[in-house]
Short mmCIF file of N, CA, C and O in Angstrom, two decimals:
data_model
loop_
_atom_site.label_atom_id
_atom_site.label_comp_id
_atom_site.label_asym_id
_atom_site.label_seq_id
_atom_site.Cartn_x
_atom_site.Cartn_y
_atom_site.Cartn_z
N MET A 135 66.56 -153.66 73.87
CA MET A 135 66.18 -152.35 73.37
C MET A 135 65.99 -152.44 71.86
O MET A 135 66.86 -152.91 71.15
N ALA A 136 64.88 -152.01 71.38
CA ALA A 136 64.60 -152.04 69.94
C ALA A 136 65.43 -150.98 69.23
O ALA A 136 65.56 -149.86 69.70
N ARG A 137 65.96 -151.34 68.10
CA ARG A 137 66.74 -150.42 67.27
C ARG A 137 65.84 -149.91 66.15
O ARG A 137 65.85 -150.45 65.05
N ARG A 138 65.07 -148.91 66.46
CA ARG A 138 64.08 -148.40 65.51
C ARG A 138 64.56 -147.08 64.92
O ARG A 138 63.90 -146.05 65.02
N TYR A 139 65.73 -147.14 64.29
CA TYR A 139 66.37 -145.93 63.79
C TYR A 139 65.59 -145.27 62.65
O TYR A 139 65.56 -144.04 62.57
N GLU A 140 65.01 -146.05 61.78
CA GLU A 140 64.22 -145.46 60.68
C GLU A 140 63.06 -144.66 61.25
O GLU A 140 62.77 -143.55 60.78
N GLU A 141 62.40 -145.20 62.26
CA GLU A 141 61.29 -144.48 62.89
C GLU A 141 61.80 -143.22 63.59
O GLU A 141 61.14 -142.17 63.55
N ALA A 142 62.93 -143.32 64.23
CA ALA A 142 63.51 -142.16 64.92
C ALA A 142 63.86 -141.07 63.92
O ALA A 142 63.59 -139.89 64.15
N ALA A 143 64.44 -141.46 62.78
CA ALA A 143 64.78 -140.48 61.74
C ALA A 143 63.52 -139.81 61.21
O ALA A 143 63.49 -138.58 61.03
N ALA A 144 62.48 -140.59 60.98
CA ALA A 144 61.22 -140.02 60.50
C ALA A 144 60.65 -139.02 61.50
O ALA A 144 60.15 -137.95 61.11
N GLU A 145 60.72 -139.35 62.78
CA GLU A 145 60.22 -138.44 63.81
C GLU A 145 61.03 -137.14 63.84
O GLU A 145 60.47 -136.05 63.98
N CYS A 146 62.33 -137.26 63.72
CA CYS A 146 63.18 -136.06 63.69
C CYS A 146 62.84 -135.19 62.48
O CYS A 146 62.76 -133.96 62.59
N ARG A 147 62.65 -135.82 61.33
CA ARG A 147 62.29 -135.04 60.13
C ARG A 147 60.95 -134.34 60.32
O ARG A 147 60.78 -133.19 59.90
N LYS A 148 60.00 -135.00 60.96
CA LYS A 148 58.70 -134.37 61.25
C LYS A 148 58.89 -133.15 62.14
O LYS A 148 58.29 -132.10 61.91
N ARG A 149 59.71 -133.30 63.17
CA ARG A 149 59.98 -132.17 64.07
C ARG A 149 60.61 -131.02 63.31
O ARG A 149 60.30 -129.85 63.57
N LEU A 150 61.48 -131.33 62.35
CA LEU A 150 62.14 -130.28 61.58
C LEU A 150 61.18 -129.60 60.60
O LEU A 150 61.36 -128.43 60.27
N GLU A 151 60.17 -130.33 60.15
CA GLU A 151 59.15 -129.70 59.31
C GLU A 151 58.39 -128.65 60.10
O GLU A 151 58.07 -127.58 59.58
N VAL A 152 58.10 -128.95 61.35
CA VAL A 152 57.36 -128.02 62.21
C VAL A 152 58.26 -126.87 62.65
O VAL A 152 57.84 -125.72 62.69
N ASN A 153 59.50 -127.20 62.98
CA ASN A 153 60.45 -126.20 63.48
C ASN A 153 61.82 -126.43 62.85
O ASN A 153 62.66 -127.12 63.44
N PRO A 154 62.06 -125.87 61.66
CA PRO A 154 63.34 -126.08 60.98
C PRO A 154 64.56 -125.60 61.77
O PRO A 154 65.67 -126.02 61.49
N ALA A 155 64.35 -124.74 62.74
CA ALA A 155 65.46 -124.21 63.53
C ALA A 155 65.81 -125.09 64.73
O ALA A 155 66.73 -124.76 65.48
N SER A 156 65.13 -126.21 64.92
CA SER A 156 65.38 -127.06 66.08
C SER A 156 66.73 -127.75 65.98
O SER A 156 66.91 -128.72 65.23
N GLN A 157 67.69 -127.24 66.75
CA GLN A 157 69.03 -127.83 66.74
C GLN A 157 69.02 -129.21 67.38
O GLN A 157 69.77 -130.10 66.96
N SER A 158 68.17 -129.42 68.38
CA SER A 158 68.14 -130.74 69.03
C SER A 158 67.61 -131.80 68.06
O SER A 158 68.16 -132.90 68.00
N ALA A 159 66.59 -131.47 67.28
CA ALA A 159 66.07 -132.43 66.29
C ALA A 159 67.12 -132.72 65.23
O ALA A 159 67.31 -133.86 64.81
N ARG A 160 67.82 -131.68 64.80
CA ARG A 160 68.85 -131.86 63.77
C ARG A 160 70.00 -132.71 64.30
O ARG A 160 70.52 -133.59 63.61
N ALA A 161 70.39 -132.47 65.55
CA ALA A 161 71.47 -133.26 66.15
C ALA A 161 71.06 -134.73 66.29
O ALA A 161 71.84 -135.63 65.97
N ARG A 162 69.84 -134.97 66.78
CA ARG A 162 69.37 -136.36 66.91
C ARG A 162 69.28 -137.02 65.54
O ARG A 162 69.57 -138.20 65.39
N LEU A 163 68.86 -136.26 64.52
CA LEU A 163 68.78 -136.83 63.18
C LEU A 163 70.18 -137.23 62.69
O LEU A 163 70.36 -138.32 62.13
N ALA A 164 71.16 -136.38 62.91
CA ALA A 164 72.53 -136.70 62.51
C ALA A 164 73.02 -137.97 63.21
O ALA A 164 73.59 -138.87 62.58
N GLU A 165 72.77 -138.07 64.51
CA GLU A 165 73.19 -139.26 65.25
C GLU A 165 72.45 -140.51 64.77
O GLU A 165 73.04 -141.59 64.69
N THR A 166 71.19 -140.35 64.44
CA THR A 166 70.40 -141.48 63.94
C THR A 166 70.92 -141.94 62.59
O THR A 166 71.03 -143.14 62.32
N TYR A 167 71.26 -140.98 61.74
CA TYR A 167 71.83 -141.33 60.44
C TYR A 167 73.12 -142.13 60.61
O TYR A 167 73.38 -143.08 59.86
N VAL A 168 73.93 -141.78 61.60
CA VAL A 168 75.15 -142.54 61.86
C VAL A 168 74.80 -143.99 62.17
O VAL A 168 75.42 -144.92 61.63
N GLU A 169 73.81 -144.19 63.02
CA GLU A 169 73.41 -145.55 63.39
C GLU A 169 72.89 -146.33 62.19
O GLU A 169 72.99 -147.56 62.15
N LEU A 170 72.35 -145.63 61.21
CA LEU A 170 71.85 -146.27 59.99
C LEU A 170 72.95 -146.46 58.95
O LEU A 170 72.71 -146.99 57.87
N GLY A 171 74.17 -146.01 59.26
CA GLY A 171 75.27 -146.13 58.32
C GLY A 171 75.23 -145.08 57.22
O GLY A 171 75.85 -145.25 56.18
N ARG A 172 74.52 -144.00 57.46
CA ARG A 172 74.35 -142.94 56.46
C ARG A 172 75.19 -141.72 56.85
O ARG A 172 74.68 -140.65 57.13
N CYS A 173 76.49 -141.91 56.81
CA CYS A 173 77.40 -140.85 57.25
C CYS A 173 77.29 -139.60 56.40
O CYS A 173 77.40 -138.49 56.92
N GLY A 174 77.07 -139.75 55.11
CA GLY A 174 76.92 -138.57 54.25
C GLY A 174 75.75 -137.71 54.68
O GLY A 174 75.86 -136.48 54.76
N ASP A 175 74.63 -138.35 55.00
CA ASP A 175 73.46 -137.61 55.48
C ASP A 175 73.73 -136.98 56.84
O ASP A 175 73.30 -135.85 57.12
N ALA A 176 74.45 -137.70 57.70
CA ALA A 176 74.79 -137.15 59.02
C ALA A 176 75.65 -135.91 58.87
O ALA A 176 75.42 -134.90 59.54
N MET A 177 76.63 -135.96 57.98
CA MET A 177 77.51 -134.81 57.77
C MET A 177 76.73 -133.63 57.20
O MET A 177 76.99 -132.48 57.56
N LEU A 178 75.77 -133.91 56.35
CA LEU A 178 74.92 -132.84 55.80
C LEU A 178 74.14 -132.15 56.92
O LEU A 178 74.02 -130.92 56.94
N GLU A 179 73.63 -132.91 57.87
CA GLU A 179 72.91 -132.31 59.00
C GLU A 179 73.85 -131.46 59.85
O GLU A 179 73.47 -130.39 60.32
N LEU A 180 75.09 -131.90 60.04
CA LEU A 180 76.07 -131.09 60.77
C LEU A 180 76.32 -129.78 60.05
O LEU A 180 76.42 -128.72 60.66
N GLN A 181 76.44 -129.86 58.73
CA GLN A 181 76.65 -128.66 57.93
C GLN A 181 75.48 -127.70 58.10
O GLN A 181 75.66 -126.50 58.27
N ARG A 182 74.27 -128.22 58.09
CA ARG A 182 73.09 -127.38 58.29
C ARG A 182 73.09 -126.73 59.67
O ARG A 182 72.69 -125.58 59.83
N MET A 183 73.55 -127.48 60.67
CA MET A 183 73.63 -126.91 62.02
C MET A 183 74.61 -125.74 62.03
O MET A 183 74.32 -124.68 62.59
N GLU A 184 75.76 -125.93 61.42
CA GLU A 184 76.77 -124.88 61.39
C GLU A 184 76.28 -123.66 60.61
O GLU A 184 76.51 -122.52 61.01
N GLU A 185 75.59 -123.90 59.49
CA GLU A 185 75.07 -122.80 58.69
C GLU A 185 74.05 -121.97 59.46
O GLU A 185 73.89 -120.78 59.20
N SER A 186 73.37 -122.58 60.41
CA SER A 186 72.38 -121.85 61.20
C SER A 186 73.01 -121.16 62.41
O SER A 186 72.31 -120.54 63.20
N GLY A 187 74.32 -121.31 62.56
CA GLY A 187 75.01 -120.62 63.64
C GLY A 187 75.34 -121.46 64.86
O GLY A 187 75.92 -120.96 65.81
N ALA A 188 74.98 -122.73 64.83
CA ALA A 188 75.30 -123.61 65.97
C ALA A 188 76.79 -123.92 65.97
O ALA A 188 77.34 -124.32 64.95
N PRO A 189 77.45 -123.75 67.11
CA PRO A 189 78.88 -124.07 67.17
C PRO A 189 79.09 -125.59 67.17
O PRO A 189 78.22 -126.32 67.64
N PRO A 190 80.21 -126.05 66.63
CA PRO A 190 80.49 -127.48 66.70
C PRO A 190 80.53 -127.94 68.15
O PRO A 190 81.00 -127.22 69.02
N GLY A 191 80.02 -129.12 68.40
CA GLY A 191 79.99 -129.63 69.76
C GLY A 191 80.02 -131.14 69.79
O GLY A 191 80.55 -131.78 68.90
N GLU A 192 79.39 -131.70 70.82
CA GLU A 192 79.48 -133.14 71.04
C GLU A 192 78.87 -133.94 69.91
O GLU A 192 79.38 -135.02 69.58
N THR A 193 77.81 -133.46 69.28
CA THR A 193 77.23 -134.19 68.15
C THR A 193 78.23 -134.27 67.01
O THR A 193 78.39 -135.32 66.38
N HIS A 194 78.92 -133.17 66.76
CA HIS A 194 79.94 -133.16 65.71
C HIS A 194 81.04 -134.18 66.02
O HIS A 194 81.46 -134.93 65.14
N ALA A 195 81.50 -134.18 67.26
CA ALA A 195 82.56 -135.11 67.65
C ALA A 195 82.10 -136.55 67.48
O ALA A 195 82.84 -137.41 66.98
N TYR A 196 80.87 -136.83 67.90
CA TYR A 196 80.34 -138.19 67.80
C TYR A 196 80.24 -138.63 66.35
O TYR A 196 80.70 -139.71 65.98
N VAL A 197 79.67 -137.78 65.51
CA VAL A 197 79.51 -138.13 64.09
C VAL A 197 80.88 -138.29 63.43
O VAL A 197 81.11 -139.26 62.70
N ASP A 198 81.78 -137.35 63.69
CA ASP A 198 83.13 -137.46 63.10
C ASP A 198 83.81 -138.76 63.51
O ASP A 198 84.39 -139.46 62.68
N ALA A 199 83.73 -139.10 64.79
CA ALA A 199 84.38 -140.32 65.27
C ALA A 199 83.76 -141.57 64.65
O ALA A 199 84.47 -142.47 64.20
N ARG A 200 82.45 -141.63 64.61
CA ARG A 200 81.76 -142.82 64.09
C ARG A 200 81.87 -142.94 62.58
O ARG A 200 81.75 -144.03 62.03
N CYS A 201 82.10 -141.83 61.90
CA CYS A 201 82.17 -141.84 60.43
C CYS A 201 83.62 -141.86 59.94
O CYS A 201 83.90 -141.51 58.79
N GLY A 202 84.53 -142.26 60.80
CA GLY A 202 85.91 -142.45 60.38
C GLY A 202 86.72 -141.18 60.25
O GLY A 202 87.68 -141.13 59.49
N ARG A 203 86.35 -140.16 61.02
CA ARG A 203 87.09 -138.89 60.98
C ARG A 203 87.60 -138.54 62.38
O ARG A 203 87.25 -137.52 62.95
N PRO A 204 88.45 -139.41 62.96
CA PRO A 204 88.89 -139.18 64.34
C PRO A 204 89.66 -137.88 64.54
O PRO A 204 89.56 -137.26 65.58
N ARG A 205 90.41 -137.46 63.55
CA ARG A 205 91.17 -136.21 63.68
C ARG A 205 90.22 -135.03 63.87
O ARG A 205 90.44 -134.16 64.70
N ASP A 206 89.12 -135.02 63.10
CA ASP A 206 88.14 -133.95 63.25
C ASP A 206 87.44 -134.05 64.60
O ASP A 206 87.14 -133.03 65.23
N ALA A 207 87.19 -135.26 65.07
CA ALA A 207 86.52 -135.45 66.36
C ALA A 207 87.40 -134.93 67.50
O ALA A 207 86.91 -134.32 68.44
N ARG A 208 88.69 -135.14 67.40
CA ARG A 208 89.60 -134.74 68.47
C ARG A 208 89.73 -133.23 68.61
O ARG A 208 90.07 -132.73 69.67
N ARG A 209 89.45 -132.48 67.53
CA ARG A 209 89.62 -131.02 67.60
C ARG A 209 88.55 -130.36 68.46
O ARG A 209 88.69 -129.22 68.88
N LEU A 210 87.48 -131.07 68.71
CA LEU A 210 86.38 -130.52 69.50
C LEU A 210 86.61 -130.79 70.97
O LEU A 210 87.16 -131.82 71.35
N ASP A 211 86.18 -129.89 71.82
CA ASP A 211 86.44 -130.05 73.24
C ASP A 211 85.17 -129.85 74.05
O ASP A 211 85.03 -128.87 74.76
N PRO A 212 84.22 -130.79 73.98
CA PRO A 212 83.03 -130.68 74.82
C PRO A 212 83.39 -130.97 76.27
O PRO A 212 84.47 -131.47 76.56
N PRO A 213 82.49 -130.64 77.18
CA PRO A 213 82.79 -130.94 78.59
C PRO A 213 83.12 -132.42 78.78
O PRO A 213 82.42 -133.30 78.29
N ARG A 214 84.17 -132.68 79.49
CA ARG A 214 84.65 -134.06 79.65
C ARG A 214 83.70 -134.95 80.44
O ARG A 214 83.80 -136.16 80.36
N SER A 215 82.77 -134.36 81.16
CA SER A 215 81.84 -135.17 81.94
C SER A 215 80.64 -135.65 81.12
O SER A 215 79.87 -136.47 81.59
N GLU A 216 80.48 -135.14 79.90
CA GLU A 216 79.35 -135.53 79.06
C GLU A 216 79.45 -137.01 78.70
O GLU A 216 80.50 -137.47 78.22
N PRO A 217 78.39 -137.79 78.88
CA PRO A 217 78.43 -139.21 78.55
C PRO A 217 78.79 -139.47 77.09
O PRO A 217 79.56 -140.39 76.79
N ARG A 218 78.27 -138.66 76.19
CA ARG A 218 78.59 -138.89 74.77
C ARG A 218 80.05 -138.59 74.48
O ARG A 218 80.66 -139.22 73.63
N PHE A 219 80.62 -137.62 75.19
CA PHE A 219 82.04 -137.34 75.03
C PHE A 219 82.85 -138.56 75.44
O PHE A 219 83.78 -138.96 74.76
N GLN A 220 82.47 -139.15 76.56
CA GLN A 220 83.16 -140.35 77.03
C GLN A 220 83.06 -141.47 76.00
O GLN A 220 84.02 -142.20 75.77
N LYS A 221 81.90 -141.60 75.36
CA LYS A 221 81.71 -142.62 74.33
C LYS A 221 82.63 -142.36 73.14
O LYS A 221 83.26 -143.27 72.60
N VAL A 222 82.73 -141.10 72.73
CA VAL A 222 83.60 -140.74 71.60
C VAL A 222 85.04 -141.06 71.95
O VAL A 222 85.77 -141.63 71.13
N ILE A 223 85.46 -140.70 73.15
CA ILE A 223 86.84 -140.98 73.58
C ILE A 223 87.10 -142.49 73.49
O ILE A 223 88.15 -142.92 73.03
N GLY A 224 86.12 -143.28 73.93
CA GLY A 224 86.27 -144.74 73.83
C GLY A 224 86.36 -145.21 72.40
O GLY A 224 87.16 -146.09 72.06
N LEU A 225 85.56 -144.62 71.51
CA LEU A 225 85.58 -144.99 70.09
C LEU A 225 86.94 -144.67 69.46
O LEU A 225 87.39 -145.35 68.56
N LEU A 226 87.56 -143.61 69.95
CA LEU A 226 88.87 -143.21 69.42
C LEU A 226 90.01 -144.03 70.01
O LEU A 226 91.14 -143.94 69.57
N GLY A 227 89.68 -144.85 71.02
CA GLY A 227 90.69 -145.71 71.61
C GLY A 227 91.49 -145.09 72.74
O GLY A 227 92.51 -145.61 73.15
N TYR A 228 90.99 -143.97 73.26
CA TYR A 228 91.67 -143.33 74.39
C TYR A 228 91.06 -143.78 75.70
O TYR A 228 89.85 -144.02 75.77
N PRO A 229 91.86 -143.86 76.75
CA PRO A 229 91.28 -144.19 78.07
C PRO A 229 90.44 -143.01 78.56
O PRO A 229 90.72 -141.86 78.25
N HIS A 230 89.38 -143.33 79.31
CA HIS A 230 88.55 -142.24 79.87
C HIS A 230 88.18 -142.51 81.30
O HIS A 230 88.48 -143.37 81.95
#
């Protein structure tokens, strides 16, 4: 699988230019920034999501866990059956 994170980030930014309210584009951008090692940018996207009224969820937990904020990741309670939730639990070192 090709790791084309820069291209993915550019595509998300394009989507946000067309529709700044797109929570899915903003969430994917935050996750992509994590993969690029740009945790500050990922956290900024989470902040923008919250400012627009989106409740914290699985993207927040994923970003918090990957960016070295496990305590913040644990405070969130997405549905336990979500694949990304399972991944976060694994990153935190808990059995799932």
